[in-house]
Amino acid sequence: MMYLMMGMWSGMMGLSMSMIMRIELMNTKNNFNFNLTYYMMITIHALLMIFFMTMPIIIGVFSNWLIPLMISSQDLIYPRLNNLSMWILFPSLMLMMSSMFIKNKIFTGWTLYPPLSIQNNTSINMIILSIHLNGLSSIMSSMNFSISMINMNSNKMYLNNLSLYCWSIMITSMLLILSIPVLASGITMIIMDHNFNSMFFNPMGNGNPIIFQHLF
């Protein structure tokens, strides 16, 4: 229920941002008189809808409700880890929302492609830290779901008697555990380029901005 309430609240925030984007696009005038506000709305709307509405509702809510029922268990194997992975989402969401109030707003789009993301932009640090926390939450949830389905299956026939939904969550969890560290490494390189001049993606220092697209 807490995942569901947080996901619905994030969805309403994302919906309000899409309304602001439509206000900007409803005529040929520049309604905001400041294009960076529009770019920021595009970026944060997408990040909110993906990381704070879709993933918590589709994976967090339904997995927490249905997996214990389908494996005939009272709860997941690590309930406190489950609790921690939910509560980590709140500081992550607060960081992302706080980045909107900084003077140098983010204008990269949700893909965070360089060279836009390695320019002098303060809010990129808060966005990347927010995505790191969200990824940590996803990894902990995925571990919890996978281990629960393997170890708490009541019929003790290992994985032969799992329902198709359990298999889908198992495979999604494995994909998340494998892919989120790669995304985290890519955005860590961005934050190092941005703050420490490490030149991973800056062509001026023999870096290659296309590498981030491959990592992403």
XYZ file of C-alpha atoms in Angstrom, residues 3-196:
194
model
C 4.440 1.669 -2.647
C 1.037 2.283 -4.242
C 0.465 5.596 -2.469
C 3.943 6.847 -3.319
C 3.575 5.723 -6.942
C 0.187 7.424 -7.292
C 1.502 10.636 -5.742
C 4.514 10.614 -8.089
C 2.181 9.909 -11.002
C 0.080 12.955 -10.142
C 3.215 15.102 -9.999
C 4.320 13.737 -13.365
C 0.839 14.398 -14.759
C 0.995 18.024 -13.586
C 4.369 18.404 -15.339
C 2.931 17.016 -18.570
C 0.155 19.617 -18.283
C 2.799 22.344 -17.952
C 4.544 20.961 -21.050
C 1.245 21.085 -22.971
C 0.688 24.701 -21.878
C 4.057 25.546 -23.418
C 3.191 23.708 -26.659
C -0.400 24.979 -27.060
C 0.684 27.984 -29.140
C 3.756 29.335 -30.892
C 4.609 31.835 -28.152
C 7.123 31.143 -25.420
C 4.704 30.936 -22.480
C 7.399 30.524 -19.824
C 9.742 33.158 -21.271
C 12.514 30.797 -20.212
C 13.188 27.657 -22.218
C 15.150 25.913 -19.465
C 11.943 25.535 -17.442
C 10.387 23.583 -20.300
C 13.474 21.371 -20.700
C 13.533 20.750 -16.953
C 9.857 19.719 -17.039
C 10.554 17.231 -19.853
C 13.503 15.733 -17.947
C 11.921 15.412 -14.511
C 8.547 14.319 -15.899
C 10.179 11.340 -17.610
C 12.343 10.392 -14.617
C 9.342 10.635 -12.284
C 7.088 8.520 -14.471
C 9.696 5.792 -15.009
C 11.520 5.529 -11.688
C 8.893 6.737 -9.212
C 5.550 5.712 -10.712
C 5.932 2.785 -13.123
C 8.603 0.769 -11.301
C 7.176 1.098 -7.757
C 3.613 0.301 -8.899
C 4.249 -2.404 -11.508
C 7.047 -4.194 -9.633
C 6.830 -3.061 -6.005
C 3.068 -3.159 -5.462
C 2.071 -6.236 -7.443
C 5.106 -8.299 -6.447
C 4.599 -7.594 -2.750
C 0.918 -8.488 -3.015
C 1.051 -11.491 -5.351
C 4.347 -13.323 -4.797
C 3.619 -14.362 -1.167
C 0.164 -15.574 -2.307
C 1.577 -17.518 -5.244
C 4.315 -19.244 -3.254
C 1.996 -19.890 -0.250
C 4.097 -17.810 2.110
C 3.167 -15.303 4.785
C 5.690 -12.687 3.653
C 8.826 -12.193 1.613
C 12.016 -13.654 3.013
C 13.537 -10.303 4.098
C 10.681 -8.017 5.222
C 13.004 -5.394 6.706
C 15.005 -5.204 3.483
C 11.687 -4.751 1.718
C 10.840 -1.915 4.109
C 14.237 -0.285 3.592
C 13.940 -0.450 -0.191
C 10.609 1.374 0.031
C 11.826 4.093 2.396
C 14.937 4.791 0.291
C 12.586 5.985 -2.456
C 11.499 8.987 -0.373
C 14.922 10.730 -0.057
C 15.481 9.840 -3.715
C 12.223 11.568 -4.688
C 13.008 14.556 -2.450
C 16.404 15.007 -4.115
C 14.828 14.946 -7.567
C 12.157 17.456 -6.578
C 14.703 19.721 -4.855
C 16.737 19.947 -8.053
C 13.898 21.965 -9.605
C 14.506 24.862 -7.197
C 18.163 25.362 -8.103
C 18.995 28.281 -10.382
C 20.948 26.131 -12.868
C 18.176 23.717 -13.839
C 18.716 20.398 -15.572
C 18.102 20.529 -19.333
C 19.465 17.214 -20.592
C 16.332 15.102 -21.107
C 15.893 11.953 -19.051
C 18.667 10.125 -20.953
C 21.310 12.474 -19.447
C 23.414 12.353 -22.616
C 26.739 14.207 -22.664
C 27.830 16.826 -23.632
C 24.681 18.432 -22.127
C 25.076 16.585 -18.824
C 28.733 17.532 -18.263
C 28.211 21.288 -18.593
C 28.181 23.620 -15.621
C 24.868 22.539 -14.139
C 24.427 22.179 -10.378
C 21.212 20.177 -10.396
C 22.762 17.239 -12.308
C 24.479 16.178 -9.058
C 21.163 15.897 -7.235
C 19.495 14.053 -10.125
C 22.302 11.493 -10.365
C 22.371 10.907 -6.596
C 18.587 10.446 -6.760
C 18.942 7.817 -9.514
C 21.659 6.063 -7.479
C 19.338 5.773 -4.474
C 16.482 4.592 -6.677
C 18.723 1.954 -8.246
C 19.816 0.752 -4.811
C 16.158 0.385 -3.853
C 15.429 -1.578 -7.037
C 18.366 -3.932 -6.495
C 17.321 -4.675 -2.912
C 13.720 -5.340 -3.956
C 14.842 -7.566 -6.822
C 17.101 -9.619 -4.543
C 14.243 -9.990 -2.071
C 11.763 -11.191 -4.703
C 14.184 -13.650 -6.319
C 15.427 -15.175 -3.064
C 11.869 -15.442 -1.748
C 10.723 -17.381 -4.804
C 13.710 -19.734 -4.638
C 13.808 -20.391 -0.882
C 10.234 -19.997 0.353
C 8.400 -22.058 -2.248
C 6.041 -24.182 -0.144
C 5.884 -27.246 -2.407
C 9.659 -27.712 -2.315
C 9.778 -28.604 -6.003
C 12.362 -25.888 -6.532
C 11.137 -23.669 -9.419
C 9.020 -26.159 -11.387
C 5.739 -25.136 -9.831
C 6.098 -21.336 -10.005
C 3.347 -19.465 -11.801
C 4.043 -17.490 -14.945
C 3.799 -14.207 -13.026
C 6.478 -15.369 -10.584
C 8.717 -16.304 -13.506
C 8.204 -12.864 -15.054
C 9.204 -11.150 -11.814
C 12.151 -13.518 -11.397
C 13.493 -12.649 -14.854
C 12.764 -8.925 -14.416
C 14.606 -8.999 -11.078
C 17.632 -10.682 -12.646
C 17.676 -8.101 -15.440
C 17.475 -5.260 -12.913
C 20.299 -6.705 -10.806
C 22.471 -7.018 -13.924
C 21.621 -3.710 -15.614
C 21.345 -1.137 -12.813
C 25.068 -1.316 -11.853
C 25.949 -0.564 -15.489
C 23.650 2.464 -15.524
C 25.113 3.503 -12.164
C 28.644 3.286 -13.572
C 27.668 5.466 -16.530
C 26.079 8.206 -14.434
C 28.998 8.010 -11.975
C 31.308 8.785 -14.896
C 29.072 11.782 -15.708
C 29.273 13.087 -12.157
C 33.072 12.670 -12.202
C 33.302 14.497 -15.538
C 31.088 17.224 -14.132
C 32.864 17.730 -10.805
C 36.427 16.419 -11.211
